[in-house]
C-alpha cells in the first residue's frame, strides 16, 4: 500500500508539472511491467526545458527521493520546445533491480 501511495504521488507530481510549468495541451501516461520492474511513463507536448541546465524544484526533488526510497529511479527527458517525459521505474516486491542504480537519470532529447 505504501508503494502504491508513493507511486500515485509521483504520477500526480509529474502531471502537475506538465499542467503548471510546461503549459502542455496534451499529456499521456503509459504503464507496464517487465523483468520485475514496474514502469510508468508520463509525457507531455509542452514547452520542454534543458534538463542539464535546469535546477530541479521541490516537487521534482520529492519525486526523485520517493523513487530512490523505494529502490527505483526516475529518468527525465526533455528539450526546449519538445515537451518532457518522466519515466518512473520501481522494482516489484522482492526484486532489487535498481538497488545500485542512481536515483535519477537526466538527458536531453
PDB file of C-alpha atoms in Angstrom:
ATOM      1  CA  UNK A   1       0.000   0.000   0.000  1.00  0.00           C
ATOM      2  CA  UNK A   2       2.813   2.433   0.796  1.00  0.00           C
ATOM      3  CA  UNK A   3       4.411   1.835  -2.601  1.00  0.00           C
ATOM      4  CA  UNK A   4       1.090   2.416  -4.369  1.00  0.00           C
ATOM      5  CA  UNK A   5       0.523   5.644  -2.441  1.00  0.00           C
ATOM      6  CA  UNK A   6       4.042   6.864  -3.286  1.00  0.00           C
ATOM      7  CA  UNK A   7       3.571   5.974  -6.946  1.00  0.00           C
ATOM      8  CA  UNK A   8       0.295   7.912  -7.072  1.00  0.00           C
ATOM      9  CA  UNK A   9       2.037  10.952  -5.569  1.00  0.00           C
ATOM     10  CA  UNK A  10       4.890  10.667  -8.098  1.00  0.00           C
ATOM     11  CA  UNK A  11       2.482  10.468 -11.046  1.00  0.00           C
ATOM     12  CA  UNK A  12       0.489  13.375  -9.611  1.00  0.00           C
ATOM     13  CA  UNK A  13       3.668  15.472  -9.383  1.00  0.00           C
ATOM     14  CA  UNK A  14       4.622  14.724 -12.993  1.00  0.00           C
ATOM     15  CA  UNK A  15       1.125  15.654 -14.218  1.00  0.00           C
ATOM     16  CA  UNK A  16       1.094  18.809 -12.094  1.00  0.00           C
ATOM     17  CA  UNK A  17       4.414  19.862 -13.624  1.00  0.00           C
ATOM     18  CA  UNK A  18       3.021  19.284 -17.130  1.00  0.00           C
ATOM     19  CA  UNK A  19      -0.002  21.455 -16.386  1.00  0.00           C
ATOM     20  CA  UNK A  20       1.652  24.156 -14.282  1.00  0.00           C
ATOM     21  CA  UNK A  21       5.072  24.664 -15.844  1.00  0.00           C
ATOM     22  CA  UNK A  22       5.035  23.157 -19.327  1.00  0.00           C
ATOM     23  CA  UNK A  23       1.739  24.633 -20.498  1.00  0.00           C
ATOM     24  CA  UNK A  24       1.071  21.288 -22.154  1.00  0.00           C
ATOM     25  CA  UNK A  25      -2.038  20.856 -24.281  1.00  0.00           C
ATOM     26  CA  UNK A  26      -1.787  17.071 -24.248  1.00  0.00           C
ATOM     27  CA  UNK A  27      -0.211  14.501 -21.985  1.00  0.00           C
ATOM     28  CA  UNK A  28      -0.044  10.718 -21.860  1.00  0.00           C
ATOM     29  CA  UNK A  29       0.533   8.032 -19.303  1.00  0.00           C
ATOM     30  CA  UNK A  30       1.817   4.541 -20.065  1.00  0.00           C
ATOM     31  CA  UNK A  31       2.436   1.754 -17.573  1.00  0.00           C
ATOM     32  CA  UNK A  32       3.764  -1.766 -17.764  1.00  0.00           C
ATOM     33  CA  UNK A  33       5.784  -4.468 -16.057  1.00  0.00           C
ATOM     34  CA  UNK A  34       8.938  -6.102 -17.412  1.00  0.00           C
ATOM     35  CA  UNK A  35      11.546  -8.198 -15.634  1.00  0.00           C
ATOM     36  CA  UNK A  36      10.171  -7.498 -12.119  1.00  0.00           C
ATOM     37  CA  UNK A  37      10.140  -3.726 -12.719  1.00  0.00           C
ATOM     38  CA  UNK A  38       7.060  -1.528 -12.848  1.00  0.00           C
ATOM     39  CA  UNK A  39       7.475   1.281 -15.341  1.00  0.00           C
ATOM     40  CA  UNK A  40       5.258   4.346 -15.573  1.00  0.00           C
ATOM     41  CA  UNK A  41       5.862   6.997 -18.219  1.00  0.00           C
ATOM     42  CA  UNK A  42       4.247  10.424 -18.185  1.00  0.00           C
ATOM     43  CA  UNK A  43       4.831  12.644 -21.196  1.00  0.00           C
ATOM     44  CA  UNK A  44       3.588  15.971 -22.490  1.00  0.00           C
ATOM     45  CA  UNK A  45       3.700  18.217 -25.541  1.00  0.00           C
ATOM     46  CA  UNK A  46       4.608  21.302 -23.518  1.00  0.00           C
ATOM     47  CA  UNK A  47       7.389  23.849 -23.636  1.00  0.00           C
ATOM     48  CA  UNK A  48      10.130  21.458 -22.556  1.00  0.00           C
ATOM     49  CA  UNK A  49      13.333  22.590 -20.867  1.00  0.00           C
ATOM     50  CA  UNK A  50      17.062  21.919 -20.806  1.00  0.00           C
ATOM     51  CA  UNK A  51      17.396  19.283 -18.038  1.00  0.00           C
ATOM     52  CA  UNK A  52      21.166  19.715 -17.836  1.00  0.00           C
ATOM     53  CA  UNK A  53      20.922  23.464 -17.124  1.00  0.00           C
ATOM     54  CA  UNK A  54      17.735  23.475 -15.045  1.00  0.00           C
ATOM     55  CA  UNK A  55      17.820  23.098 -11.272  1.00  0.00           C
ATOM     56  CA  UNK A  56      15.055  20.762 -10.066  1.00  0.00           C
ATOM     57  CA  UNK A  57      12.347  22.338  -7.918  1.00  0.00           C
ATOM     58  CA  UNK A  58      10.945  20.908  -4.702  1.00  0.00           C
ATOM     59  CA  UNK A  59       8.344  18.774  -6.493  1.00  0.00           C
ATOM     60  CA  UNK A  60      10.894  17.091  -8.744  1.00  0.00           C
ATOM     61  CA  UNK A  61      13.311  16.571  -5.850  1.00  0.00           C
ATOM     62  CA  UNK A  62      10.472  14.912  -3.923  1.00  0.00           C
ATOM     63  CA  UNK A  63       9.664  12.667  -6.887  1.00  0.00           C
ATOM     64  CA  UNK A  64      13.320  11.590  -7.156  1.00  0.00           C
ATOM     65  CA  UNK A  65      13.580  10.966  -3.399  1.00  0.00           C
ATOM     66  CA  UNK A  66      10.395   8.849  -3.327  1.00  0.00           C
ATOM     67  CA  UNK A  67      11.659   6.665  -6.167  1.00  0.00           C
ATOM     68  CA  UNK A  68      15.065   6.235  -4.516  1.00  0.00           C
ATOM     69  CA  UNK A  69      13.440   5.322  -1.189  1.00  0.00           C
ATOM     70  CA  UNK A  70      11.582   2.525  -2.999  1.00  0.00           C
ATOM     71  CA  UNK A  71      14.787   1.247  -4.626  1.00  0.00           C
ATOM     72  CA  UNK A  72      13.818   2.704  -8.009  1.00  0.00           C
ATOM     73  CA  UNK A  73      14.838   5.526 -10.268  1.00  0.00           C
ATOM     74  CA  UNK A  74      13.412   8.337 -12.353  1.00  0.00           C
ATOM     75  CA  UNK A  75      14.514   9.177 -15.878  1.00  0.00           C
ATOM     76  CA  UNK A  76      13.806  12.638 -17.258  1.00  0.00           C
ATOM     77  CA  UNK A  77      13.969  13.559 -20.922  1.00  0.00           C
ATOM     78  CA  UNK A  78      13.243  16.999 -22.319  1.00  0.00           C
ATOM     79  CA  UNK A  79      14.399  19.711 -24.674  1.00  0.00           C
ATOM     80  CA  UNK A  80      13.217  23.278 -25.202  1.00  0.00           C
ATOM     81  CA  UNK A  81      10.132  23.208 -27.434  1.00  0.00           C
ATOM     82  CA  UNK A  82       9.943  19.401 -27.439  1.00  0.00           C
ATOM     83  CA  UNK A  83       7.897  18.538 -24.345  1.00  0.00           C
ATOM     84  CA  UNK A  84       9.043  16.349 -21.486  1.00  0.00           C
ATOM     85  CA  UNK A  85       8.924  12.719 -20.429  1.00  0.00           C
ATOM     86  CA  UNK A  86       9.179  11.399 -16.877  1.00  0.00           C
ATOM     87  CA  UNK A  87       9.833   7.658 -16.555  1.00  0.00           C
ATOM     88  CA  UNK A  88       9.410   6.099 -13.108  1.00  0.00           C
ATOM     89  CA  UNK A  89      10.958   2.635 -12.677  1.00  0.00           C
ATOM     90  CA  UNK A  90      10.276   0.701  -9.470  1.00  0.00           C
ATOM     91  CA  UNK A  91      11.308  -2.859  -8.571  1.00  0.00           C
ATOM     92  CA  UNK A  92       8.377  -5.082  -7.685  1.00  0.00           C
ATOM     93  CA  UNK A  93       8.155  -6.811  -4.286  1.00  0.00           C
ATOM     94  CA  UNK A  94      11.213  -8.937  -3.606  1.00  0.00           C
ATOM     95  CA  UNK A  95      13.157  -7.555  -6.594  1.00  0.00           C
ATOM     96  CA  UNK A  96      16.268  -5.432  -6.250  1.00  0.00           C
ATOM     97  CA  UNK A  97      16.676  -4.459  -9.896  1.00  0.00           C
ATOM     98  CA  UNK A  98      17.729  -0.888  -9.117  1.00  0.00           C
ATOM     99  CA  UNK A  99      19.393  -1.189  -5.731  1.00  0.00           C
ATOM    100  CA  UNK A 100      22.719   0.103  -7.075  1.00  0.00           C
ATOM    101  CA  UNK A 101      21.368   2.481  -9.725  1.00  0.00           C
ATOM    102  CA  UNK A 102      21.469   6.259  -9.201  1.00  0.00           C
ATOM    103  CA  UNK A 103      18.084   7.772  -8.296  1.00  0.00           C
ATOM    104  CA  UNK A 104      17.902   9.988 -11.371  1.00  0.00           C
ATOM    105  CA  UNK A 105      18.926   9.873 -14.959  1.00  0.00           C
ATOM    106  CA  UNK A 106      18.639  13.145 -16.855  1.00  0.00           C
ATOM    107  CA  UNK A 107      19.109  13.561 -20.584  1.00  0.00           C
ATOM    108  CA  UNK A 108      18.267  15.998 -23.281  1.00  0.00           C
ATOM    109  CA  UNK A 109      16.252  14.776 -26.229  1.00  0.00           C
TER     110      UNK A 109
END
